[in-house]
Amino acid sequence: MTRVACIGECMIELREEADGRLSRSFGGDTLNTAVYLARLGSQVDYVTALGDDSWSDELIAAWEAEGVGTKRVLRLAGRLPGLYIIQTDTKGERRFSYWRDTAAARLLFQAPEAHTIIASLADDDLVYFSGISLSLYGDEGRGRLFDALRAVRSAGKRVAFDTNFRPRGWPDREIARMAFRQAFACADIILASTEDLELLFESTGTDEVLAFADRAEIVLKHPDLTCRVMLQGKEIVVPGTPADDVVDTTAAGDSFAAAYLHTRLLGKDPEAAARAGHRLAGQVVRYRGAIIPRDAMPQP
């Protein structure tokens, strides 16, 4: 079985209900992808840092219950996980508010204790990270992350990058652009949305990622749910069908990434992978929260 490592941050999630009450769960883009990868049958570890508090204990237990490996979670004394609140409008679109500036996950690529964890990434068949992962670490941490990803590729393994771009996570737009370009250069598979690319690079966004199409597998998602895959000089277009009963779009892209990568790891072609991504994402948006009930997972 292939091994996947997902790098990033999981936070405590508070969801505001219609009556103003808050329900507690957990979420984070790459953690969401890790959970769905595990549910689909991939062997996946989550690579992050947490504190030594009871909430961090709960997160570890919840991930393990989902089949996500936690042996490469660094525990830092005196630190806490990040926190965010989701507010959802009548169309299912959500707004996030974050409390994460001192979260433990930000120290993963700076903590001396993480050396063994970082070195172990070269043992995985696929390492997955996102634009939100990039925003966590600062210049020094990102440099160490990119060094680790280059070691992964030198070992003959693959790297996948998802463009998830959130402006609030970055001190400066130009710093984000430089980091994304470095991520594109490190990735064998780039999962990109035109919305993310235009938000970051403006009118040149698509060109920025297509510049790497000569060597990387480019998965370009459009607002109308059309998915274009560029691989080895060929382009495959896979349309998606909007769900009629959208409740919450949280983790739509994260679940698409999980199904796409899992299908490709099984050796199936990009068209089958994109269809699998559409199928899972289309189900996820019918439920509240990032992680849908296990019995709601679509059949293969």
Short mmCIF file of C-alpha atoms in Angstrom, two decimals:
data_model
loop_
_atom_site.label_atom_id
_atom_site.label_comp_id
_atom_site.label_asym_id
_atom_site.label_seq_id
_atom_site.Cartn_x
_atom_site.Cartn_y
_atom_site.Cartn_z
CA MET A 1 0.00 0.00 0.00
CA THR A 2 1.26 3.47 -0.87
CA ARG A 3 2.02 5.88 1.95
CA VAL A 4 0.87 9.50 1.98
CA ALA A 5 1.94 12.31 4.30
CA CYS A 6 -0.25 15.41 4.61
CA ILE A 7 1.46 18.50 6.04
CA GLY A 8 -0.38 21.39 7.65
CA GLU A 9 -2.53 22.48 10.54
CA CYS A 10 -5.71 21.20 12.14
CA MET A 11 -7.62 23.60 14.38
CA ILE A 12 -10.50 23.47 16.77
CA GLU A 13 -13.60 24.36 14.79
CA LEU A 14 -16.55 26.23 16.27
CA ARG A 15 -19.62 26.39 14.06
CA GLU A 16 -22.22 29.08 14.66
CA GLU A 17 -25.74 27.65 14.46
CA ALA A 18 -28.85 29.61 13.44
CA ASP A 19 -29.78 30.24 17.09
CA GLY A 20 -26.30 31.56 17.93
CA ARG A 21 -25.07 28.46 19.72
CA LEU A 22 -21.62 27.08 18.87
CA SER A 23 -20.90 23.43 18.12
CA ARG A 24 -17.32 22.16 18.41
CA SER A 25 -15.46 19.99 15.95
CA PHE A 26 -12.08 20.13 14.21
CA GLY A 27 -10.82 20.97 10.76
CA GLY A 28 -8.08 22.26 8.55
CA ASP A 29 -7.62 21.91 4.80
CA THR A 30 -4.87 19.28 4.69
CA LEU A 31 -6.34 17.42 7.68
CA ASN A 32 -9.67 17.24 5.85
CA THR A 33 -7.86 15.76 2.86
CA ALA A 34 -6.05 13.28 5.13
CA VAL A 35 -9.34 12.08 6.65
CA TYR A 36 -10.95 11.56 3.26
CA LEU A 37 -7.82 9.81 1.95
CA ALA A 38 -7.98 7.43 4.92
CA ARG A 39 -11.69 6.79 4.39
CA LEU A 40 -11.02 5.97 0.74
CA GLY A 41 -8.39 3.43 1.75
CA SER A 42 -5.04 5.23 1.55
CA GLN A 43 -2.45 4.81 4.29
CA VAL A 44 -1.98 8.39 5.45
CA ASP A 45 -0.13 10.20 8.24
CA TYR A 46 -0.80 13.74 9.35
CA VAL A 47 2.36 15.79 9.88
CA THR A 48 1.88 18.76 12.18
CA ALA A 49 2.57 20.13 15.67
CA LEU A 50 0.15 20.34 18.60
CA GLY A 51 0.35 21.36 22.23
CA ASP A 52 0.36 19.25 25.38
CA ASP A 53 -3.20 20.25 26.32
CA SER A 54 -6.42 18.25 26.52
CA TRP A 55 -7.78 19.69 23.26
CA SER A 56 -4.70 18.45 21.44
CA ASP A 57 -5.28 15.04 23.02
CA GLU A 58 -8.83 15.11 21.65
CA LEU A 59 -7.59 15.97 18.17
CA ILE A 60 -5.12 13.08 18.21
CA ALA A 61 -7.85 10.67 19.32
CA ALA A 62 -10.26 11.93 16.64
CA TRP A 63 -7.70 11.54 13.85
CA GLU A 64 -6.78 8.05 14.98
CA ALA A 65 -10.48 7.12 15.03
CA GLU A 66 -10.58 8.14 11.36
CA GLY A 67 -7.60 5.94 10.52
CA VAL A 68 -5.15 8.83 10.13
CA GLY A 69 -1.65 8.08 11.46
CA THR A 70 -0.42 10.39 14.22
CA LYS A 71 3.11 9.14 14.93
CA ARG A 72 4.52 12.21 13.18
CA VAL A 73 2.61 14.78 15.21
CA LEU A 74 5.05 16.86 17.27
CA ARG A 75 3.79 17.75 20.75
CA LEU A 76 5.11 21.06 22.12
CA ALA A 77 4.89 21.91 25.81
CA GLY A 78 2.88 25.00 26.66
CA ARG A 79 1.43 25.42 23.17
CA LEU A 80 -2.18 25.15 21.98
CA PRO A 81 -3.89 24.33 18.67
CA GLY A 82 -5.41 27.12 16.62
CA LEU A 83 -9.11 27.99 16.69
CA TYR A 84 -11.59 29.16 14.07
CA ILE A 85 -15.29 29.96 13.83
CA ILE A 86 -17.42 29.25 10.75
CA GLN A 87 -20.47 31.33 9.88
CA THR A 88 -22.53 30.09 6.91
CA ASP A 89 -24.97 32.15 4.84
CA THR A 90 -28.24 31.01 3.26
CA LYS A 91 -26.45 29.91 0.07
CA GLY A 92 -24.03 27.64 1.92
CA GLU A 93 -21.06 29.97 1.55
CA ARG A 94 -18.96 30.31 4.67
CA ARG A 95 -16.95 32.99 6.45
CA PHE A 96 -14.02 32.11 8.71
CA SER A 97 -12.61 33.94 11.72
CA TYR A 98 -9.26 32.71 13.08
CA TRP A 99 -7.28 32.71 16.33
CA ARG A 100 -4.04 30.97 15.37
CA ASP A 101 -1.05 33.34 15.53
CA THR A 102 0.64 31.37 18.33
CA ALA A 103 -0.62 27.89 17.36
CA ALA A 104 1.82 25.01 17.79
CA ALA A 105 1.59 24.03 14.10
CA ARG A 106 3.49 27.16 13.11
CA LEU A 107 6.66 25.83 14.76
CA LEU A 108 6.85 22.47 12.98
CA PHE A 109 9.69 23.44 10.64
CA GLN A 110 11.52 25.47 13.27
CA ALA A 111 11.50 23.12 16.26
CA PRO A 112 14.74 21.10 16.65
CA GLU A 113 12.65 18.14 17.88
CA ALA A 114 11.02 17.88 14.44
CA HIS A 115 14.22 16.88 12.59
CA THR A 116 13.37 13.16 12.52
CA ILE A 117 9.79 13.84 11.43
CA ILE A 118 10.92 16.08 8.57
CA ALA A 119 13.58 13.61 7.41
CA SER A 120 11.00 10.82 7.34
CA LEU A 121 9.02 12.50 4.55
CA ALA A 122 11.38 11.00 1.98
CA ASP A 123 10.02 7.57 2.95
CA ASP A 124 6.49 8.42 1.78
CA ASP A 125 5.23 7.74 -1.72
CA LEU A 126 3.38 11.07 -1.84
CA VAL A 127 3.68 14.23 0.25
CA TYR A 128 0.74 16.64 0.11
CA PHE A 129 0.66 20.27 1.28
CA SER A 130 -1.26 23.43 0.48
CA GLY A 131 -1.05 27.19 0.19
CA ILE A 132 -2.38 27.38 3.73
CA SER A 133 0.46 25.10 4.86
CA LEU A 134 2.90 27.56 3.27
CA SER A 135 1.39 30.48 5.16
CA LEU A 136 2.12 28.89 8.54
CA TYR A 137 5.88 28.74 8.69
CA GLY A 138 7.52 32.05 7.83
CA ASP A 139 10.54 32.40 5.55
CA GLU A 140 12.85 30.16 7.60
CA GLY A 141 10.25 27.43 8.05
CA ARG A 142 9.25 27.50 4.39
CA GLY A 143 12.90 27.16 3.41
CA ARG A 144 13.17 23.99 5.48
CA LEU A 145 9.89 22.72 4.04
CA PHE A 146 11.13 23.22 0.48
CA ASP A 147 14.42 21.49 1.34
CA ALA A 148 12.42 18.52 2.65
CA LEU A 149 10.26 18.42 -0.49
CA ARG A 150 13.30 18.47 -2.74
CA ALA A 151 14.66 15.51 -0.75
CA VAL A 152 11.35 13.70 -1.31
CA ARG A 153 11.64 14.16 -5.07
CA SER A 154 15.34 13.22 -5.03
CA ALA A 155 14.28 9.95 -3.43
CA GLY A 156 12.00 9.27 -6.41
CA LYS A 157 8.79 10.06 -4.55
CA ARG A 158 6.06 12.54 -5.52
CA VAL A 159 4.87 15.86 -4.12
CA ALA A 160 1.35 17.29 -4.51
CA PHE A 161 0.49 20.95 -3.90
CA ASP A 162 -3.00 22.41 -3.53
CA THR A 163 -3.19 26.15 -4.13
CA ASN A 164 -5.61 27.04 -1.29
CA PHE A 165 -4.85 30.76 -0.90
CA ARG A 166 -6.18 32.79 2.01
CA PRO A 167 -4.93 36.42 1.94
CA ARG A 168 -5.30 36.87 5.72
CA GLY A 169 -2.59 34.27 6.29
CA TRP A 170 0.07 36.32 4.53
CA PRO A 171 1.80 39.56 5.63
CA ASP A 172 2.45 40.58 2.04
CA ARG A 173 1.04 39.50 -1.34
CA GLU A 174 4.46 39.40 -3.00
CA ILE A 175 5.81 37.05 -0.31
CA ALA A 176 2.90 34.73 -1.05
CA ARG A 177 3.58 34.86 -4.79
CA MET A 178 7.24 33.95 -4.28
CA ALA A 179 6.31 31.06 -1.99
CA PHE A 180 3.72 29.71 -4.42
CA ARG A 181 6.21 29.80 -7.29
CA GLN A 182 8.64 27.79 -5.18
CA ALA A 183 5.85 25.34 -4.35
CA PHE A 184 4.98 24.94 -8.05
CA ALA A 185 8.64 24.17 -8.74
CA CYS A 186 8.66 21.45 -6.04
CA ALA A 187 5.40 19.75 -7.05
CA ASP A 188 4.72 16.81 -9.33
CA ILE A 189 0.95 17.31 -9.05
CA ILE A 190 -0.55 20.80 -8.77
CA LEU A 191 -4.22 21.05 -7.76
CA ALA A 192 -5.21 24.63 -8.55
CA SER A 193 -8.42 26.61 -8.67
CA THR A 194 -8.68 29.57 -11.01
CA GLU A 195 -10.23 31.54 -8.14
CA ASP A 196 -7.15 31.02 -5.95
CA LEU A 197 -4.78 31.85 -8.81
CA GLU A 198 -6.61 35.04 -9.80
CA LEU A 199 -6.88 36.17 -6.19
CA LEU A 200 -3.12 35.80 -5.74
CA PHE A 201 -1.66 36.58 -9.18
CA GLU A 202 -4.59 38.52 -10.71
CA SER A 203 -4.87 38.20 -14.51
CA THR A 204 -1.70 36.11 -14.89
CA GLY A 205 -2.77 33.43 -12.42
CA THR A 206 -3.47 30.61 -14.85
CA ASP A 207 -0.28 31.35 -16.78
CA GLU A 208 1.73 31.09 -13.55
CA VAL A 209 0.73 27.48 -13.00
CA LEU A 210 0.65 26.44 -16.66
CA ALA A 211 4.32 27.44 -16.90
CA PHE A 212 5.01 24.14 -15.10
CA ALA A 213 2.85 21.97 -17.38
CA ASP A 214 5.89 20.58 -19.20
CA ARG A 215 6.84 18.50 -16.15
CA ALA A 216 3.97 18.55 -13.63
CA GLU A 217 0.44 17.16 -13.66
CA ILE A 218 -1.79 20.24 -13.55
CA VAL A 219 -5.36 19.90 -12.25
CA LEU A 220 -7.12 23.20 -12.91
CA LYS A 221 -10.58 23.69 -11.40
CA HIS A 222 -12.96 26.40 -12.66
CA PRO A 223 -15.90 28.06 -10.85
CA ASP A 224 -18.41 26.23 -13.06
CA LEU A 225 -16.88 22.94 -11.73
CA THR A 226 -15.13 22.16 -15.00
CA CYS A 227 -11.83 20.41 -14.31
CA ARG A 228 -8.98 20.60 -16.83
CA VAL A 229 -6.07 18.19 -16.41
CA MET A 230 -2.83 18.85 -18.28
CA LEU A 231 -0.39 15.95 -18.38
CA GLN A 232 2.43 15.10 -20.79
CA GLY A 233 1.24 17.55 -23.41
CA LYS A 234 -2.38 16.38 -23.34
CA GLU A 235 -5.43 18.12 -21.91
CA ILE A 236 -8.46 16.33 -20.49
CA VAL A 237 -11.64 18.25 -19.67
CA VAL A 238 -13.95 16.74 -17.05
CA PRO A 239 -17.14 18.71 -16.30
CA GLY A 240 -18.75 18.63 -12.87
CA THR A 241 -22.45 18.81 -12.02
CA PRO A 242 -23.51 21.37 -9.38
CA ALA A 243 -25.36 19.85 -6.44
CA ASP A 244 -28.99 20.92 -6.12
CA ASP A 245 -29.03 20.85 -2.33
CA VAL A 246 -25.83 22.63 -1.24
CA VAL A 247 -25.73 23.15 2.51
CA ASP A 248 -22.08 24.03 3.16
CA THR A 249 -19.14 24.26 0.75
CA THR A 250 -16.54 23.69 3.48
CA ALA A 251 -13.96 21.07 2.40
CA ALA A 252 -15.32 20.71 -1.14
CA GLY A 253 -11.84 21.31 -2.56
CA ASP A 254 -10.13 19.27 0.17
CA SER A 255 -12.31 16.24 -0.54
CA PHE A 256 -11.83 16.65 -4.31
CA ALA A 257 -8.07 16.54 -3.73
CA ALA A 258 -8.36 13.39 -1.61
CA ALA A 259 -10.41 11.49 -4.16
CA TYR A 260 -8.24 12.69 -7.07
CA LEU A 261 -4.97 11.70 -5.39
CA HIS A 262 -6.29 8.39 -4.06
CA THR A 263 -7.52 7.42 -7.53
CA ARG A 264 -4.21 8.35 -9.13
CA LEU A 265 -2.31 6.38 -6.49
CA LEU A 266 -4.39 3.37 -7.49
CA GLY A 267 -2.93 3.75 -10.99
CA LYS A 268 -6.09 5.04 -12.66
CA ASP A 269 -6.06 7.79 -15.29
CA PRO A 270 -6.64 11.51 -14.63
CA GLU A 271 -10.18 11.46 -16.05
CA ALA A 272 -11.23 8.75 -13.59
CA ALA A 273 -9.50 10.69 -10.81
CA ALA A 274 -11.31 13.95 -11.66
CA ARG A 275 -14.67 12.16 -11.78
CA ALA A 276 -13.95 10.63 -8.37
CA GLY A 277 -13.10 14.10 -7.07
CA HIS A 278 -16.33 15.57 -8.38
CA ARG A 279 -18.34 12.70 -6.90
CA LEU A 280 -16.94 13.05 -3.38
CA ALA A 281 -17.00 16.87 -3.36
CA GLY A 282 -20.59 16.82 -4.60
CA GLN A 283 -21.57 14.74 -1.60
CA VAL A 284 -19.54 16.74 0.93
CA VAL A 285 -21.34 20.02 0.12
CA ARG A 286 -24.66 18.42 1.11
CA TYR A 287 -23.63 18.31 4.78
CA ARG A 288 -22.58 20.84 7.37
CA GLY A 289 -18.96 20.89 8.44
CA ALA A 290 -15.75 19.72 6.86
CA ILE A 291 -16.12 16.00 7.61
CA ILE A 292 -19.37 14.33 6.58
CA PRO A 293 -20.82 11.29 8.40
CA ARG A 294 -19.01 8.11 7.45
CA ASP A 295 -22.20 6.49 6.17
CA ALA A 296 -22.69 9.43 3.79
CA MET A 297 -19.52 8.62 1.85
CA PRO A 298 -20.35 7.86 -1.81
CA GLN A 299 -19.78 4.34 -3.08
CA PRO A 300 -16.71 3.84 -5.29
#
